[in-house]
Coordinates of C-alpha atoms in Angstrom, one line a residue:
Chain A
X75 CA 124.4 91.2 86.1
X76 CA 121.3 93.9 86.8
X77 CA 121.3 96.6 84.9
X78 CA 122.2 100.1 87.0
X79 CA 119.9 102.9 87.7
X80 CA 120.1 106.4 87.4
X81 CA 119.4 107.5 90.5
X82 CA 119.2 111.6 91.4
X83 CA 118.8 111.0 95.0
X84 CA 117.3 109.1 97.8
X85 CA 116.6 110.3 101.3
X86 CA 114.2 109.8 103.9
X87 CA 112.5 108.7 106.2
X88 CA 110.3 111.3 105.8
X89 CA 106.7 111.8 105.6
X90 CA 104.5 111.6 102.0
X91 CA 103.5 114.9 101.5
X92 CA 100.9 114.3 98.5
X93 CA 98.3 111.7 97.1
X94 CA 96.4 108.7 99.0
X95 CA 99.9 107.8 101.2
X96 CA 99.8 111.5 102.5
X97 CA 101.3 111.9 106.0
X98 CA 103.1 108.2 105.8
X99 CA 106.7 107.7 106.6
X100 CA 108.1 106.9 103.8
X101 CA 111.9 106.6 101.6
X102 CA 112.0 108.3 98.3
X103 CA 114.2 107.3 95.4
X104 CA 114.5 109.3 92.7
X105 CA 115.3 108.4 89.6
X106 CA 117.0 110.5 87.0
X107 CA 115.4 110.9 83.0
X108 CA 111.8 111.5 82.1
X109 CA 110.1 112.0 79.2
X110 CA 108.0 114.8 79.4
X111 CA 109.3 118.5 80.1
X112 CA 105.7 120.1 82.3
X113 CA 106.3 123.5 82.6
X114 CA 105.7 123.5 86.4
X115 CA 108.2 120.7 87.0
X116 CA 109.3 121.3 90.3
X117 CA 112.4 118.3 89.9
X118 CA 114.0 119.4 86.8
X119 CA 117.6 118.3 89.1
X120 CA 116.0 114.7 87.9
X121 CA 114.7 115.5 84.3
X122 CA 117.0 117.5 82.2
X123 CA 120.0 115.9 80.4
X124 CA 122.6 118.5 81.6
X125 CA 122.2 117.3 85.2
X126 CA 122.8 113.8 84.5
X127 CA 126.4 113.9 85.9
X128 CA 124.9 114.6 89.4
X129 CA 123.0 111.1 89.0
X130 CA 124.6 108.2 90.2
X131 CA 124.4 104.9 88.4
X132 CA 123.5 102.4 91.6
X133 CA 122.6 98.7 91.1
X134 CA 119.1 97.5 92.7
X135 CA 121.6 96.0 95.2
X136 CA 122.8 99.5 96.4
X137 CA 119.7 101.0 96.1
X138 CA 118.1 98.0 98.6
X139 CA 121.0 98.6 100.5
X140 CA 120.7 102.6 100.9
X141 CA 117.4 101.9 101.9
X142 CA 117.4 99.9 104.7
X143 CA 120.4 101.9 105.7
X144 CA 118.2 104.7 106.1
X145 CA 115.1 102.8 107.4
X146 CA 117.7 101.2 110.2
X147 CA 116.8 97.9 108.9
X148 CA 113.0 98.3 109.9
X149 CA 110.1 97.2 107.0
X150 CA 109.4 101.3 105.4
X151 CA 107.2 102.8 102.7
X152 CA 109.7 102.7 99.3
X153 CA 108.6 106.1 97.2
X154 CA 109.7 105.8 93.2
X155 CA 109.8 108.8 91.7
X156 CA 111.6 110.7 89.3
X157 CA 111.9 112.2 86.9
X158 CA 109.6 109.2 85.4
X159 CA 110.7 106.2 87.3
X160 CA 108.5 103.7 85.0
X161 CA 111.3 104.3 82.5
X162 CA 113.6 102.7 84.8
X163 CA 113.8 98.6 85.2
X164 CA 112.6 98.7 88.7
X165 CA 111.6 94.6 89.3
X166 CA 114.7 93.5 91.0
X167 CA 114.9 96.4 93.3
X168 CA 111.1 95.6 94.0
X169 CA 111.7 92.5 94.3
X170 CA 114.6 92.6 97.0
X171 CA 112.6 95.0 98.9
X172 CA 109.8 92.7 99.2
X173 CA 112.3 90.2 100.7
X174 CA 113.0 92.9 103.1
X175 CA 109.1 93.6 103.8
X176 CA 109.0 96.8 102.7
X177 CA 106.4 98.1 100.0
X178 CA 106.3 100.1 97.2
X179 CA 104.8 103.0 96.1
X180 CA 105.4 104.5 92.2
X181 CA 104.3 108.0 91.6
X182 CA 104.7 108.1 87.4
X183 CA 102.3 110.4 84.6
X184 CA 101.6 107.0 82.9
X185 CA 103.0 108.0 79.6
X186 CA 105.2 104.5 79.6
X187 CA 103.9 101.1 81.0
X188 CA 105.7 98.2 81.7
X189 CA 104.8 94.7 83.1
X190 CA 106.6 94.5 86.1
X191 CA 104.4 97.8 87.6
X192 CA 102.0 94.5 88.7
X193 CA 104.8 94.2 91.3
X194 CA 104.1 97.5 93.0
X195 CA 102.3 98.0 95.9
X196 CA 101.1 101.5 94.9
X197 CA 100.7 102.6 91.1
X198 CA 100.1 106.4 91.1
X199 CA 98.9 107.6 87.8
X200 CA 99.4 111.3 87.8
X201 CA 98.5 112.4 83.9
X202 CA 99.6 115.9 83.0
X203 CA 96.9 118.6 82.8
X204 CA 97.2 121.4 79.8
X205 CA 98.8 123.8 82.4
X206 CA 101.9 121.5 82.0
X207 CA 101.7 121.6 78.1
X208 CA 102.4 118.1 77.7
X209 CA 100.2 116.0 75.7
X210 CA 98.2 113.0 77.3
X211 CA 99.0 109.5 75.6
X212 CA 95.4 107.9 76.4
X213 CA 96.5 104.3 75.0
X214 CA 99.8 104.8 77.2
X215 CA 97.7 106.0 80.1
X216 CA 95.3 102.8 79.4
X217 CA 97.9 100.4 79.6
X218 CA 99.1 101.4 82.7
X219 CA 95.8 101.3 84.2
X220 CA 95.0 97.9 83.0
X221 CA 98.0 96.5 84.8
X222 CA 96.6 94.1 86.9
X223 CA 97.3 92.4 90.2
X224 CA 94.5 91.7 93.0
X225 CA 96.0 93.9 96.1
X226 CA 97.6 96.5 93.4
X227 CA 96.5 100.3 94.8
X228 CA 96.2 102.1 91.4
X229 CA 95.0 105.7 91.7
X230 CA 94.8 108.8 89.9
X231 CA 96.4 111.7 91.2
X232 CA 96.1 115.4 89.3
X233 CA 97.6 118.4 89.6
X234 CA 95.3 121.3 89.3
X235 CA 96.5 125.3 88.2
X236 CA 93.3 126.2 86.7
X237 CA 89.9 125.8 85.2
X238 CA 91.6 123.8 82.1
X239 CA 93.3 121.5 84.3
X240 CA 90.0 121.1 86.7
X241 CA 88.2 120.2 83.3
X242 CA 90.9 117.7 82.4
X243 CA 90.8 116.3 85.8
X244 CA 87.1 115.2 85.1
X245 CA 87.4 113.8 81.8
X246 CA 90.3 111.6 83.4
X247 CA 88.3 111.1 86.1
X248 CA 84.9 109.8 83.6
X249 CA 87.5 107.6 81.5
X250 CA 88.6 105.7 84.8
X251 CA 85.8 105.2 87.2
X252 CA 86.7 102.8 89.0
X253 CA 90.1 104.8 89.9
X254 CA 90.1 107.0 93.2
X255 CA 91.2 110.8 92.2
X256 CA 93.2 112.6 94.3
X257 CA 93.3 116.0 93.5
X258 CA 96.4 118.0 94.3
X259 CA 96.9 121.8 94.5
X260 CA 99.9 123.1 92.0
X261 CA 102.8 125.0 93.4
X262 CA 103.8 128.0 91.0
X263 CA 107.3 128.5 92.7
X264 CA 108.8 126.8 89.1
X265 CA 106.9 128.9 86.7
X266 CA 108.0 132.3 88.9
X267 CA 111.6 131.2 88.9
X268 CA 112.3 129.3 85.3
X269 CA 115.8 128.4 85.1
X270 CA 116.8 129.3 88.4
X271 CA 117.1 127.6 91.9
X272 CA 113.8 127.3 93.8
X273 CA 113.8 129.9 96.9
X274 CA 113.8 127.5 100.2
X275 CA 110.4 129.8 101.4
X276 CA 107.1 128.8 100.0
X277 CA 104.4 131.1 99.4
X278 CA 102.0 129.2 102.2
X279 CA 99.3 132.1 101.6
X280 CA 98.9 131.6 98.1
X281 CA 99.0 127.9 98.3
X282 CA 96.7 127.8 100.9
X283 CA 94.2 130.3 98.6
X284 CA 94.6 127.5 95.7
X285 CA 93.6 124.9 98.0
X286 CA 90.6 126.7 99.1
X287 CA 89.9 127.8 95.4
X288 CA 89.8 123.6 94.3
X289 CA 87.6 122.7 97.3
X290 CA 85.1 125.3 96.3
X291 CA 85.1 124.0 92.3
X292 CA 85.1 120.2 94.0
X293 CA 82.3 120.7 96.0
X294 CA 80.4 123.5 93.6
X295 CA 80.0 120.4 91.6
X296 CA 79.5 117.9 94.1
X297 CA 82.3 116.3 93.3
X298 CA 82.5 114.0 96.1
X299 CA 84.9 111.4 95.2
X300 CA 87.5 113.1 94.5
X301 CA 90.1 113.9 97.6
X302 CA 91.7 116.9 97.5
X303 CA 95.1 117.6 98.9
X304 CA 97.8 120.2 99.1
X305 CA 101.2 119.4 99.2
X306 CA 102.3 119.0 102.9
X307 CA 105.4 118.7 102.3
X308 CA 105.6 122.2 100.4
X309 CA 104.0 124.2 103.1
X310 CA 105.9 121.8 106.2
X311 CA 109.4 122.8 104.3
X312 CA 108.6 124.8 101.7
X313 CA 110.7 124.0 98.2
X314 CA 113.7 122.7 99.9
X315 CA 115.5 119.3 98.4
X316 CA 115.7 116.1 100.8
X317 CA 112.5 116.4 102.9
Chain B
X150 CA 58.8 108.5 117.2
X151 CA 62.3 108.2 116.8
X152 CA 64.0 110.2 119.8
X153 CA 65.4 113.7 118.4
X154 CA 68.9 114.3 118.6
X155 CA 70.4 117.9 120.3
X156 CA 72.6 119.1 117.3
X157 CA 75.1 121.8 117.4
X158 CA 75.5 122.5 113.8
X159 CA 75.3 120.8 110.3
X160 CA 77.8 122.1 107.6
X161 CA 79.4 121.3 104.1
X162 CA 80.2 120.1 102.0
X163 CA 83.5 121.1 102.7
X164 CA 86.5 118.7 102.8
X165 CA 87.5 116.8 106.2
X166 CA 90.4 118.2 107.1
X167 CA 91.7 115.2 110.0
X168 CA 92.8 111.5 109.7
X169 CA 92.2 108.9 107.1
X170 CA 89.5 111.2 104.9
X171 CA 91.8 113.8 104.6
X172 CA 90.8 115.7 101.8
X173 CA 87.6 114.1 100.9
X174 CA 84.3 116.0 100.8
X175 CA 81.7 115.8 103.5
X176 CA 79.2 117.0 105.4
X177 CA 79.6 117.3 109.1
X178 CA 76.8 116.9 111.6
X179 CA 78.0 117.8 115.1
X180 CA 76.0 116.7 117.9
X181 CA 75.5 118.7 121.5
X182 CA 76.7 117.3 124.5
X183 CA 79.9 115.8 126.1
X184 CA 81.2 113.8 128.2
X185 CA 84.6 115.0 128.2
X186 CA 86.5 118.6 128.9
X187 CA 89.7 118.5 127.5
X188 CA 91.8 121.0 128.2
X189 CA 92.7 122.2 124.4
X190 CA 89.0 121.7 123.2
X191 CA 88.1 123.5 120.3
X192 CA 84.1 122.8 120.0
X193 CA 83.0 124.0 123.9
X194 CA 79.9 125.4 121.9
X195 CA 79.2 121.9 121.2
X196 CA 80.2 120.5 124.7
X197 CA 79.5 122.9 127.6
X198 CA 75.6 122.8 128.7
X199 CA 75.4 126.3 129.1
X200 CA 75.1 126.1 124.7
X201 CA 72.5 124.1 125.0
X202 CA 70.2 126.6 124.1
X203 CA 71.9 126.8 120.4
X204 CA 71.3 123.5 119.7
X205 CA 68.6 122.0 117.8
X206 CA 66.5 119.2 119.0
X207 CA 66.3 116.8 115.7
X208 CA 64.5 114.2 114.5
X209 CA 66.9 111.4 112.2
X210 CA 64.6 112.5 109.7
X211 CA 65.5 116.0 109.8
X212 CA 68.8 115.6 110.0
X213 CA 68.6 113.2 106.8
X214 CA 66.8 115.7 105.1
X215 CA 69.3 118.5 106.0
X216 CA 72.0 116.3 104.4
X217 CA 70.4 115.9 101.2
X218 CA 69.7 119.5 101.2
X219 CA 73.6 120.3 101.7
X220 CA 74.8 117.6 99.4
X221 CA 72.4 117.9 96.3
X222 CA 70.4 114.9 97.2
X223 CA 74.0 113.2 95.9
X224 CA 75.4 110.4 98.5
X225 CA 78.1 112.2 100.1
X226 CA 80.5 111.3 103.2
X227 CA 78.3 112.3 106.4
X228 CA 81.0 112.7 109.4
X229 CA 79.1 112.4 112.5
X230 CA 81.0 114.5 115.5
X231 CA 80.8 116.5 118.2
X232 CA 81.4 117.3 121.4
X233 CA 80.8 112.9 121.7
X234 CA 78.4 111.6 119.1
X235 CA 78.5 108.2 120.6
X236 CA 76.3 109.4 123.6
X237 CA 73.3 109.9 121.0
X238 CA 71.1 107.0 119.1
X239 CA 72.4 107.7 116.0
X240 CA 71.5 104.4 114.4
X241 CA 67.7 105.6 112.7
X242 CA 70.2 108.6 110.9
X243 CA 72.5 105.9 110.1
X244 CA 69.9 103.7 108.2
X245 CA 68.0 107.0 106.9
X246 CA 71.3 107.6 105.5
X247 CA 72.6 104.6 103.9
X248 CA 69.1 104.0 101.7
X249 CA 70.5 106.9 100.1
X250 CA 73.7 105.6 99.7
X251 CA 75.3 107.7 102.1
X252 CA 78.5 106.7 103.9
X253 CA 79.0 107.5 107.8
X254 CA 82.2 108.0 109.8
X255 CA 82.3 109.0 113.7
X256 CA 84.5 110.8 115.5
X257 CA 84.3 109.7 119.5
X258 CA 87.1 109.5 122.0
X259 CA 85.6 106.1 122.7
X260 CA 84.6 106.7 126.0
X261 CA 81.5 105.1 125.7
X262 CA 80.4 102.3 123.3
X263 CA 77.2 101.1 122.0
X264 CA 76.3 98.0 119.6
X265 CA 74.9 100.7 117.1
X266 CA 78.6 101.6 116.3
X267 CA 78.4 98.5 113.4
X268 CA 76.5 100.5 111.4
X269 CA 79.0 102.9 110.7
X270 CA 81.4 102.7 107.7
X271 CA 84.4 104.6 109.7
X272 CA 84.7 104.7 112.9
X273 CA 87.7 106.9 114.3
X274 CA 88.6 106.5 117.6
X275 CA 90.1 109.5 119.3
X276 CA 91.5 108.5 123.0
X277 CA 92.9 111.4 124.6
X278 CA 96.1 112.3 125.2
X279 CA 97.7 113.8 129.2
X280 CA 97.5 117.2 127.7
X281 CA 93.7 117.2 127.3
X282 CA 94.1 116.3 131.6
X283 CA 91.2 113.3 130.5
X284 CA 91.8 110.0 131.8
X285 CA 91.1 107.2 129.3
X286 CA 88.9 104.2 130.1
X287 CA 90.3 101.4 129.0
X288 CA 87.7 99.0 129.3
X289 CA 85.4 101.6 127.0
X290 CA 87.7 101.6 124.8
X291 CA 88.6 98.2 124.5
X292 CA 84.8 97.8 124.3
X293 CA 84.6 100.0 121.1
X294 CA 87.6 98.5 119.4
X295 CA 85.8 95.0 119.3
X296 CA 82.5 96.4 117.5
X297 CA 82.6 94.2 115.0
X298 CA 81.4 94.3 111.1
X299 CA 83.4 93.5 108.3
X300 CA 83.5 96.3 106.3
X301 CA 83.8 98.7 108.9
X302 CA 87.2 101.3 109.1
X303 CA 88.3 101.5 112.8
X304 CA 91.1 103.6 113.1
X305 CA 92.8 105.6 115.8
X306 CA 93.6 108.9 115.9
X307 CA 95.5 110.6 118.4
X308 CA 96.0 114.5 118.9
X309 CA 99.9 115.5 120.0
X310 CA 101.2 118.1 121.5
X311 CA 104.3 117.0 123.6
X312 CA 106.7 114.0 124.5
X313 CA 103.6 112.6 127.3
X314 CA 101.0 112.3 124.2
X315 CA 103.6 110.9 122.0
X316 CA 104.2 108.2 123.8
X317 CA 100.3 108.0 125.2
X318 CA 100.0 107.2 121.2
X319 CA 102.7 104.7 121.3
X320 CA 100.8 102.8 124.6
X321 CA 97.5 103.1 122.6
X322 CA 98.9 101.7 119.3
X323 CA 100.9 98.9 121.2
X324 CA 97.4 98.0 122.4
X325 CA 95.5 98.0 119.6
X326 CA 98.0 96.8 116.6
X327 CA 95.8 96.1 114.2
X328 CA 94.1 99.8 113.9
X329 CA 96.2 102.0 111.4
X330 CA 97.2 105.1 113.9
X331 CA 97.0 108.6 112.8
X332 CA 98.8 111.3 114.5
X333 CA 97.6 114.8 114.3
X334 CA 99.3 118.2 115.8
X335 CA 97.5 120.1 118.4
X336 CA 95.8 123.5 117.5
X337 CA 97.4 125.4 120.8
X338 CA 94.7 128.3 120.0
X339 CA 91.8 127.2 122.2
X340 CA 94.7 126.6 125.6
X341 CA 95.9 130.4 124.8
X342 CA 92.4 131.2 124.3
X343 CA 90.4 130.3 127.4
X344 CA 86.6 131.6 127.9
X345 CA 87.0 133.6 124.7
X346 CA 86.1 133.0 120.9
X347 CA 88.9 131.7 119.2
X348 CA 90.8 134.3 116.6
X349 CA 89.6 133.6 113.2
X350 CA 93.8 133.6 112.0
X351 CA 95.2 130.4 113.3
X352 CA 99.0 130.8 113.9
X353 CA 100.1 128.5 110.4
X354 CA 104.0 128.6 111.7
X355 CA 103.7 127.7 114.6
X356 CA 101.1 124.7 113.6
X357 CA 104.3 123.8 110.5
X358 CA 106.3 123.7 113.4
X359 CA 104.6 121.7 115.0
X360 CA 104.0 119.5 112.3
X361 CA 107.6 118.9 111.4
X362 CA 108.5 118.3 115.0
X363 CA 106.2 115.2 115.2
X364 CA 107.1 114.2 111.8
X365 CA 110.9 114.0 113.7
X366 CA 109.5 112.0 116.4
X367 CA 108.1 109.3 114.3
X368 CA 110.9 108.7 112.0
X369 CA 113.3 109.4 114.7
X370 CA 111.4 106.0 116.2
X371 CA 111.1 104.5 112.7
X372 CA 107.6 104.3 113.5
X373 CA 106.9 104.1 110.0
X374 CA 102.9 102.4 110.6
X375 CA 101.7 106.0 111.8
X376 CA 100.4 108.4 109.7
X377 CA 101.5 112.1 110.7
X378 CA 98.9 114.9 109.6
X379 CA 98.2 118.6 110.5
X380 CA 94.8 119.5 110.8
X381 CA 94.5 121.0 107.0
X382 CA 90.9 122.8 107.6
X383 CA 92.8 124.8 110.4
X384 CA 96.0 125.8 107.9
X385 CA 93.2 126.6 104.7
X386 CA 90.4 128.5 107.1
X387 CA 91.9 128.9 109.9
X388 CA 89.8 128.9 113.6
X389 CA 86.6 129.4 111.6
X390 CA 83.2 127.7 112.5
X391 CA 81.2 125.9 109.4
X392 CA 84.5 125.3 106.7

């Protein structure tokens, strides 16, 4: 038998709202456990310990299942996410999506690698940066970039607060070359609000001002590989769950 | 002597804000002169003759230099618009450019082809919807759809502001189904506007609103191969010229 997943929640369709898929229809599962605790984290309902009763154990089966349910059958953008998803033994449910046509993309912080990420269609590498204060594992973060498989998308995407995380977002950046970056605005709502539900409303002028403030450090230093993104889904429906 | 080319402006590097280089750093160079007058436009200074005394007559090798200039002497993506670039010779710019390892995308409504179009790296056609009150041509754009390289991006993008340009897009996808199709809310400023300088504020709720109503259209219609964007230069800087 297949081993269950925890899964917080999945929902969709609904559009990307970060990173290179931005703007793409898409399902998201979310799976529940991580290991890292980033001070910013904006899904602690899939992280802490203490909400693990809301998760529901599903087997790839009913994940596939919930999926095309939602998609109405039709071949859709699969979104793993977590919590850290790569903790999760995701092959089957990969691989009975594939039978269904639809692709997958896994958005983890590469702290954890695992063979069967060469099944993806999307690998999302999305390191912590010190405004987190989580600690990079480079060798972890190597492995998962090594995983290899011709027609794999692996990209790095970073989440910028500050000066500290732009520097870090470089030094990724010089350590993976051949990696496009996509840079991506942080939302403070979490760090205003620790321990309490997110208000519904975000604050669209001061994420707008951020995303102003990173495309003047990206192209102050002619940065121009890097992309740099807010997150749409933030300002389109501010910090509400299930969009 | 290469023929000079009537420019409207050259600015950046700021970050494209529309389609598939969404977020990525470039300089724009908008040419003068159009062919169309859509209803919503929001460039007439780069469109209407009676500007023509604002734009600059250029040589390729001006331009080229001007680009350097903006971008360091770093290679940087150059996106050629307008008013509708394709009406100029842009292919001496294009070669100017690429020794220096510049990349080019245009922007054209595809109203007009020319051979010179395989140069390009991106090319993003833009048909018009019934609420710019333009008529499309097929056979143009059926003409610019089969400029061939490999190597070159051809994607369509289509601007949306009701039902009759949602399901324009639909006929125009249909048509074409091997371009990826990106959607992209209407900025309502320049119809509520008319014969005046646009407000520097763009209204950012009503544009969300917009947003999530298309974004309810397409998964609605599972249309999960289109791409649904704002247009993010408009939500960071609002109706501003030059950002």
């Amino acid at each position: 038998m297949r081993e269950s997943i925890p899964i917080s929640e999945i929902f969709g369709p609904t559009v990307q709202g970060e990173g290179p898929l931005v703007g793409r229809p898409t399902v998201f599962v979310r799976t529940g456990g991580c290991d890292y605790r980033c001070a910013w984290c904006d899904t602690l309902y899939a992280v802490l310990p203490e909400h693990r009763s809301e998760w529901m154990l599903m087997t790839p089966a009913e994940i596939a299942r919930r999926i095309d349910e939602l998609a109405g059958n039709d071949p859709v953008l699969v979104t793993l996410s977590g919590g850290n998803p790569a903790l999760q033994p995701l092959a089957p449910l990969i691989e009975l999506g594939h039978a269904k046509e639809h692709k997958f993309a896994m958005e983890t912080q590469g702290s954890v690698s695992s063979p069967w990420f060469k099944e993806l269609d999307w690998l999302i590498l999305s390191p912590k940066p010190p405004s987190s204060h989580m600690t990079t594992d480079w060798d972890a973060l190597d492995a998962c970039v090594t995983v290899g498989r011709r027609g794999l998308h692996r990209v790095l995407k970073i989440i910028v607060f500050d000066d500290a995380d732009y520097h870090y977002a470089r030094t990724v950046s010089t350590r993976y070359p051949a990696l496009p970056v996509y840079l991506q605005v942080g939302n403070p709502a979490p760090l205003k609000h620790v321990g309490r539900r997110l208000p519904d409303e975000a604050e669209i002028d001061d994420l707008l001002a951020r995303f102003r403030w990173l495309v003047g450090m990206v192209t102050a230093d002619r940065w121009f590989a890097a992309t740099v993104l807010p997150q749409l889904h933030v300002l389109a429906w501010g910090n509400r769950r299930g969009v």
